[in-house]
Amino acid sequence: MNVVVEQFSAAFDDVTTQPGYISRQVLLKVLNHLDASWTTEGLELLLIDCGCSTNAPIDYCKFLQWLSQPSLVELPLKCRSERQRSQFLREQWEPFQEEVENLLQSTAARADAGFSLHEIMPSHLRLRALTDKCRSLTETWHGRANISYMYEMFMKMAERDGHSCYLFQDIPQQRSDDGFVRVLDGEVRIRLYSRPKAASHSKTSPLVGRMPQLAGESPIDNLQLPNLMRQKDALLVTVGRRIQQFFLWALRWKQRRILGKMFSMQSGRQDCAAVKARAQSMQEGDDSSVALNLLVEHGCLVESYGQVPQVIRTRADEFIAECLQRPEGELDEELADFLKHCQINPGRPYKADRVGHKLLLLKALRSPELRVMWRSDVEAFTQHRYITTTWIRKVPLYYLPDGSSDFTILRSPGAEESSRFRKNVFAYAESHGLGQSGGGGVDREDRVLEKFCCPQRKLRPNWEGTRKFRVTPERIPLDQGLQNQVKAKASHE
């Protein structure tokens, strides 16, 4: 015992003479005597969390106070008693899991029922609320937040957004014994990607009640659709949408009358199979009634304009477009170039000048030929969705300018940043998503931010923000393996 005490006291031989402070080298010796697994890197991470990010001596009174904070002393829930763990899973995690899985099922049901493509995915507001809840629950369980379960379920929802050529569950695959390696049938994927897509509208058909989903420099730049457009195009999107909904309301009204005749002596909701059988018997070979035909097909009231037969939609859209025609005036050269820029590069400042961009937006607001729509309104016509998360930078972001040998720090540790995750259009795995540190995000219930607040000088020049692919192995031994995972949590770290 005396030998241990002497070795421990020897660690303080080179302690600084400044009272109340201790050097990093001495602190590392102390920690090594307590636990030989401590390393310089581990100490650095500990001190960064403590707020001691410089090379100055450490105020050990503040350091000990920080160590004794309840959030650090209190063990995460996964390390507590079986009763506490079971209670948490039963009362908090499983209801959350059920809520997310119900949302996945409703998303799949909308896709299978033929809803319009921009009506399939949940709203950004709903996804943001669930992501925040997932972060809170996993922080309680692990001691640190983890949104991997929400990310996994979001990827499954995104397979239904109308851009994917297939569902991954339908692709033949083989896995290694440990589940880490997966081999997909490339021939099947090639055939599915190369087959011609059945376009819902011809290229000459007007865009009524919907917006083109291609924007930006590549097929993955479609999370933020242009909100500046010609007045005639805005009328087709907004007023056209209202007319489509009125047409849908009229169809539902006719269907209710038909159902009233079918089940005049019965009350309550009828089974879909019974509705289909009765409707088919009423048809008697006459398919002139659109409302009755839809009852035969779906067995329930029509819910989306996308469920209306393609031929009927095309005729209706052409009629609406003809009624909403208006003479198109000329734009001056600057506004015309500004409109073209916003259509091709939504979200990017015109000529890299944010002030000039805002001035031109004000000029566009005054123009009778242009319309500036709210981002939240544009979201209603966007097929893609994304989930957002905020995080604190732990290490600096370095950039090496061309022709220079010195790195430049673009973003320093301690800064709060935001990232968004979406499903890549060209997904080669179920969870193949893309993280982007710029772009729109839900700010509050009634609006979507146009851009995260990040100055242009703090972005790398090759991208509008840092884009990174998620590596998503099936099994990886983190946190003492998979036994500490909450139920249905994916292995994304």
PDB file of N, CA and C in Angstrom, residues 295-339:
ATOM      1  N   LEU A 295     -65.099   4.444 -56.602  1.00  0.00           N
ATOM      2  CA  LEU A 295     -65.570   3.563 -55.529  1.00  0.00           C
ATOM      3  C   LEU A 295     -65.290   2.105 -55.869  1.00  0.00           C
ATOM      4  N   VAL A 296     -65.423   1.748 -57.138  1.00  0.00           N
ATOM      5  CA  VAL A 296     -65.104   0.383 -57.556  1.00  0.00           C
ATOM      6  C   VAL A 296     -63.621   0.098 -57.356  1.00  0.00           C
ATOM      7  N   GLU A 297     -62.778   1.097 -57.633  1.00  0.00           N
ATOM      8  CA  GLU A 297     -61.328   0.891 -57.554  1.00  0.00           C
ATOM      9  C   GLU A 297     -60.814   0.886 -56.124  1.00  0.00           C
ATOM     10  N   HIS A 298     -61.290   1.842 -55.295  1.00  0.00           N
ATOM     11  CA  HIS A 298     -60.713   2.014 -53.955  1.00  0.00           C
ATOM     12  C   HIS A 298     -61.616   1.505 -52.833  1.00  0.00           C
ATOM     13  N   GLY A 299     -62.918   1.473 -53.049  1.00  0.00           N
ATOM     14  CA  GLY A 299     -63.824   1.027 -52.001  1.00  0.00           C
ATOM     15  C   GLY A 299     -64.027   2.036 -50.900  1.00  0.00           C
ATOM     16  N   CYS A 300     -63.644   3.276 -51.131  1.00  0.00           N
ATOM     17  CA  CYS A 300     -63.808   4.334 -50.131  1.00  0.00           C
ATOM     18  C   CYS A 300     -63.808   5.678 -50.851  1.00  0.00           C
ATOM     19  N   LEU A 301     -64.055   6.741 -50.098  1.00  0.00           N
ATOM     20  CA  LEU A 301     -64.054   8.081 -50.679  1.00  0.00           C
ATOM     21  C   LEU A 301     -62.664   8.434 -51.188  1.00  0.00           C
ATOM     22  N   VAL A 302     -62.621   9.115 -52.317  1.00  0.00           N
ATOM     23  CA  VAL A 302     -61.340   9.543 -52.863  1.00  0.00           C
ATOM     24  C   VAL A 302     -60.734  10.590 -51.927  1.00  0.00           C
ATOM     25  N   GLU A 303     -59.433  10.525 -51.696  1.00  0.00           N
ATOM     26  CA  GLU A 303     -58.769  11.415 -50.736  1.00  0.00           C
ATOM     27  C   GLU A 303     -57.770  12.367 -51.381  1.00  0.00           C
ATOM     28  N   SER A 304     -57.275  12.041 -52.552  1.00  0.00           N
ATOM     29  CA  SER A 304     -56.240  12.855 -53.184  1.00  0.00           C
ATOM     30  C   SER A 304     -56.557  13.029 -54.662  1.00  0.00           C
ATOM     31  N   TYR A 305     -56.153  14.176 -55.194  1.00  0.00           N
ATOM     32  CA  TYR A 305     -56.333  14.438 -56.621  1.00  0.00           C
ATOM     33  C   TYR A 305     -55.537  13.439 -57.451  1.00  0.00           C
ATOM     34  N   GLY A 306     -54.465  12.905 -56.900  1.00  0.00           N
ATOM     35  CA  GLY A 306     -53.668  11.927 -57.616  1.00  0.00           C
ATOM     36  C   GLY A 306     -54.392  10.615 -57.857  1.00  0.00           C
ATOM     37  N   GLN A 307     -55.484  10.343 -57.115  1.00  0.00           N
ATOM     38  CA  GLN A 307     -56.248   9.114 -57.302  1.00  0.00           C
ATOM     39  C   GLN A 307     -57.216   9.196 -58.475  1.00  0.00           C
ATOM     40  N   VAL A 308     -57.442  10.409 -58.956  1.00  0.00           N
ATOM     41  CA  VAL A 308     -58.319  10.580 -60.115  1.00  0.00           C
ATOM     42  C   VAL A 308     -57.617  10.000 -61.340  1.00  0.00           C
ATOM     43  N   PRO A 309     -58.327   9.302 -62.225  1.00  0.00           N
ATOM     44  CA  PRO A 309     -57.682   8.717 -63.408  1.00  0.00           C
ATOM     45  C   PRO A 309     -56.881   9.739 -64.200  1.00  0.00           C
ATOM     46  N   GLN A 310     -55.771   9.266 -64.763  1.00  0.00           N
ATOM     47  CA  GLN A 310     -54.844  10.137 -65.480  1.00  0.00           C
ATOM     48  C   GLN A 310     -55.526  10.912 -66.608  1.00  0.00           C
ATOM     49  N   VAL A 311     -56.377  10.259 -67.358  1.00  0.00           N
ATOM     50  CA  VAL A 311     -57.045  10.929 -68.482  1.00  0.00           C
ATOM     51  C   VAL A 311     -57.905  12.080 -67.982  1.00  0.00           C
ATOM     52  N   ILE A 312     -58.621  11.862 -66.897  1.00  0.00           N
ATOM     53  CA  ILE A 312     -59.477  12.914 -66.331  1.00  0.00           C
ATOM     54  C   ILE A 312     -58.623  14.065 -65.823  1.00  0.00           C
ATOM     55  N   ARG A 313     -57.513  13.750 -65.146  1.00  0.00           N
ATOM     56  CA  ARG A 313     -56.640  14.805 -64.624  1.00  0.00           C
ATOM     57  C   ARG A 313     -56.058  15.649 -65.750  1.00  0.00           C
ATOM     58  N   THR A 314     -55.635  15.004 -66.819  1.00  0.00           N
ATOM     59  CA  THR A 314     -55.044  15.740 -67.939  1.00  0.00           C
ATOM     60  C   THR A 314     -56.057  16.701 -68.545  1.00  0.00           C
ATOM     61  N   ARG A 315     -57.272  16.230 -68.766  1.00  0.00           N
ATOM     62  CA  ARG A 315     -58.306  17.098 -69.326  1.00  0.00           C
ATOM     63  C   ARG A 315     -58.632  18.242 -68.380  1.00  0.00           C
ATOM     64  N   ALA A 316     -58.722  17.941 -67.081  1.00  0.00           N
ATOM     65  CA  ALA A 316     -59.027  18.986 -66.102  1.00  0.00           C
ATOM     66  C   ALA A 316     -57.905  20.015 -66.028  1.00  0.00           C
ATOM     67  N   ASP A 317     -56.652  19.554 -66.031  1.00  0.00           N
ATOM     68  CA  ASP A 317     -55.518  20.478 -65.954  1.00  0.00           C
ATOM     69  C   ASP A 317     -55.444  21.367 -67.187  1.00  0.00           C
ATOM     70  N   GLU A 318     -55.711  20.812 -68.347  1.00  0.00           N
ATOM     71  CA  GLU A 318     -55.694  21.624 -69.566  1.00  0.00           C
ATOM     72  C   GLU A 318     -56.800  22.674 -69.534  1.00  0.00           C
ATOM     73  N   PHE A 319     -57.962  22.302 -69.009  1.00  0.00           N
ATOM     74  CA  PHE A 319     -59.063  23.262 -68.887  1.00  0.00           C
ATOM     75  C   PHE A 319     -58.703  24.376 -67.901  1.00  0.00           C
ATOM     76  N   ILE A 320     -58.126  23.999 -66.751  1.00  0.00           N
ATOM     77  CA  ILE A 320     -57.734  24.999 -65.750  1.00  0.00           C
ATOM     78  C   ILE A 320     -56.677  25.937 -66.315  1.00  0.00           C
ATOM     79  N   ALA A 321     -55.679  25.374 -67.001  1.00  0.00           N
ATOM     80  CA  ALA A 321     -54.616  26.199 -67.576  1.00  0.00           C
ATOM     81  C   ALA A 321     -55.165  27.172 -68.606  1.00  0.00           C
ATOM     82  N   GLU A 322     -56.138  26.731 -69.385  1.00  0.00           N
ATOM     83  CA  GLU A 322     -56.731  27.622 -70.389  1.00  0.00           C
ATOM     84  C   GLU A 322     -57.500  28.756 -69.727  1.00  0.00           C
ATOM     85  N   CYS A 323     -58.207  28.448 -68.637  1.00  0.00           N
ATOM     86  CA  CYS A 323     -58.973  29.475 -67.928  1.00  0.00           C
ATOM     87  C   CYS A 323     -58.071  30.485 -67.229  1.00  0.00           C
ATOM     88  N   LEU A 324     -56.886  30.060 -66.820  1.00  0.00           N
ATOM     89  CA  LEU A 324     -55.978  30.942 -66.074  1.00  0.00           C
ATOM     90  C   LEU A 324     -54.966  31.637 -66.969  1.00  0.00           C
ATOM     91  N   GLN A 325     -55.137  31.542 -68.273  1.00  0.00           N
ATOM     92  CA  GLN A 325     -54.212  32.209 -69.183  1.00  0.00           C
ATOM     93  C   GLN A 325     -54.290  33.722 -69.009  1.00  0.00           C
ATOM     94  N   ARG A 326     -53.150  34.375 -69.098  1.00  0.00           N
ATOM     95  CA  ARG A 326     -53.076  35.835 -69.021  1.00  0.00           C
ATOM     96  C   ARG A 326     -51.902  36.287 -69.866  1.00  0.00           C
ATOM     97  N   PRO A 327     -51.997  37.487 -70.412  1.00  0.00           N
ATOM     98  CA  PRO A 327     -50.872  37.989 -71.222  1.00  0.00           C
ATOM     99  C   PRO A 327     -49.617  38.139 -70.370  1.00  0.00           C
ATOM    100  N   GLU A 328     -48.486  37.784 -70.936  1.00  0.00           N
ATOM    101  CA  GLU A 328     -47.210  37.820 -70.222  1.00  0.00           C
ATOM    102  C   GLU A 328     -46.414  39.036 -70.658  1.00  0.00           C
ATOM    103  N   GLY A 329     -46.108  39.914 -69.705  1.00  0.00           N
ATOM    104  CA  GLY A 329     -45.345  41.116 -70.010  1.00  0.00           C
ATOM    105  C   GLY A 329     -43.852  40.848 -70.055  1.00  0.00           C
ATOM    106  N   GLU A 330     -43.126  41.839 -70.504  1.00  0.00           N
ATOM    107  CA  GLU A 330     -41.676  41.727 -70.608  1.00  0.00           C
ATOM    108  C   GLU A 330     -41.017  42.120 -69.294  1.00  0.00           C
ATOM    109  N   LEU A 331     -39.896  41.485 -68.990  1.00  0.00           N
ATOM    110  CA  LEU A 331     -39.072  41.841 -67.839  1.00  0.00           C
ATOM    111  C   LEU A 331     -37.825  42.557 -68.322  1.00  0.00           C
ATOM    112  N   ASP A 332     -37.329  43.482 -67.502  1.00  0.00           N
ATOM    113  CA  ASP A 332     -36.061  44.101 -67.880  1.00  0.00           C
ATOM    114  C   ASP A 332     -34.942  43.066 -67.767  1.00  0.00           C
ATOM    115  N   GLU A 333     -33.817  43.359 -68.359  1.00  0.00           N
ATOM    116  CA  GLU A 333     -32.742  42.373 -68.481  1.00  0.00           C
ATOM    117  C   GLU A 333     -32.256  41.885 -67.123  1.00  0.00           C
ATOM    118  N   GLU A 334     -32.152  42.795 -66.147  1.00  0.00           N
ATOM    119  CA  GLU A 334     -31.646  42.410 -64.830  1.00  0.00           C
ATOM    120  C   GLU A 334     -32.609  41.464 -64.119  1.00  0.00           C
ATOM    121  N   LEU A 335     -33.915  41.787 -64.135  1.00  0.00           N
ATOM    122  CA  LEU A 335     -34.894  40.929 -63.482  1.00  0.00           C
ATOM    123  C   LEU A 335     -35.007  39.580 -64.177  1.00  0.00           C
ATOM    124  N   ALA A 336     -34.909  39.578 -65.502  1.00  0.00           N
ATOM    125  CA  ALA A 336     -34.972  38.314 -66.237  1.00  0.00           C
ATOM    126  C   ALA A 336     -33.794  37.415 -65.870  1.00  0.00           C
ATOM    127  N   ASP A 337     -32.601  38.011 -65.741  1.00  0.00           N
ATOM    128  CA  ASP A 337     -31.428  37.225 -65.360  1.00  0.00           C
ATOM    129  C   ASP A 337     -31.541  36.754 -63.914  1.00  0.00           C
ATOM    130  N   PHE A 338     -32.100  37.599 -63.053  1.00  0.00           N
ATOM    131  CA  PHE A 338     -32.300  37.235 -61.647  1.00  0.00           C
ATOM    132  C   PHE A 338     -33.293  36.082 -61.526  1.00  0.00           C
ATOM    133  N   LEU A 339     -34.375  36.124 -62.296  1.00  0.00           N
ATOM    134  CA  LEU A 339     -35.357  35.044 -62.285  1.00  0.00           C
ATOM    135  C   LEU A 339     -34.728  33.736 -62.749  1.00  0.00           C
TER     136      LEU A 339
END
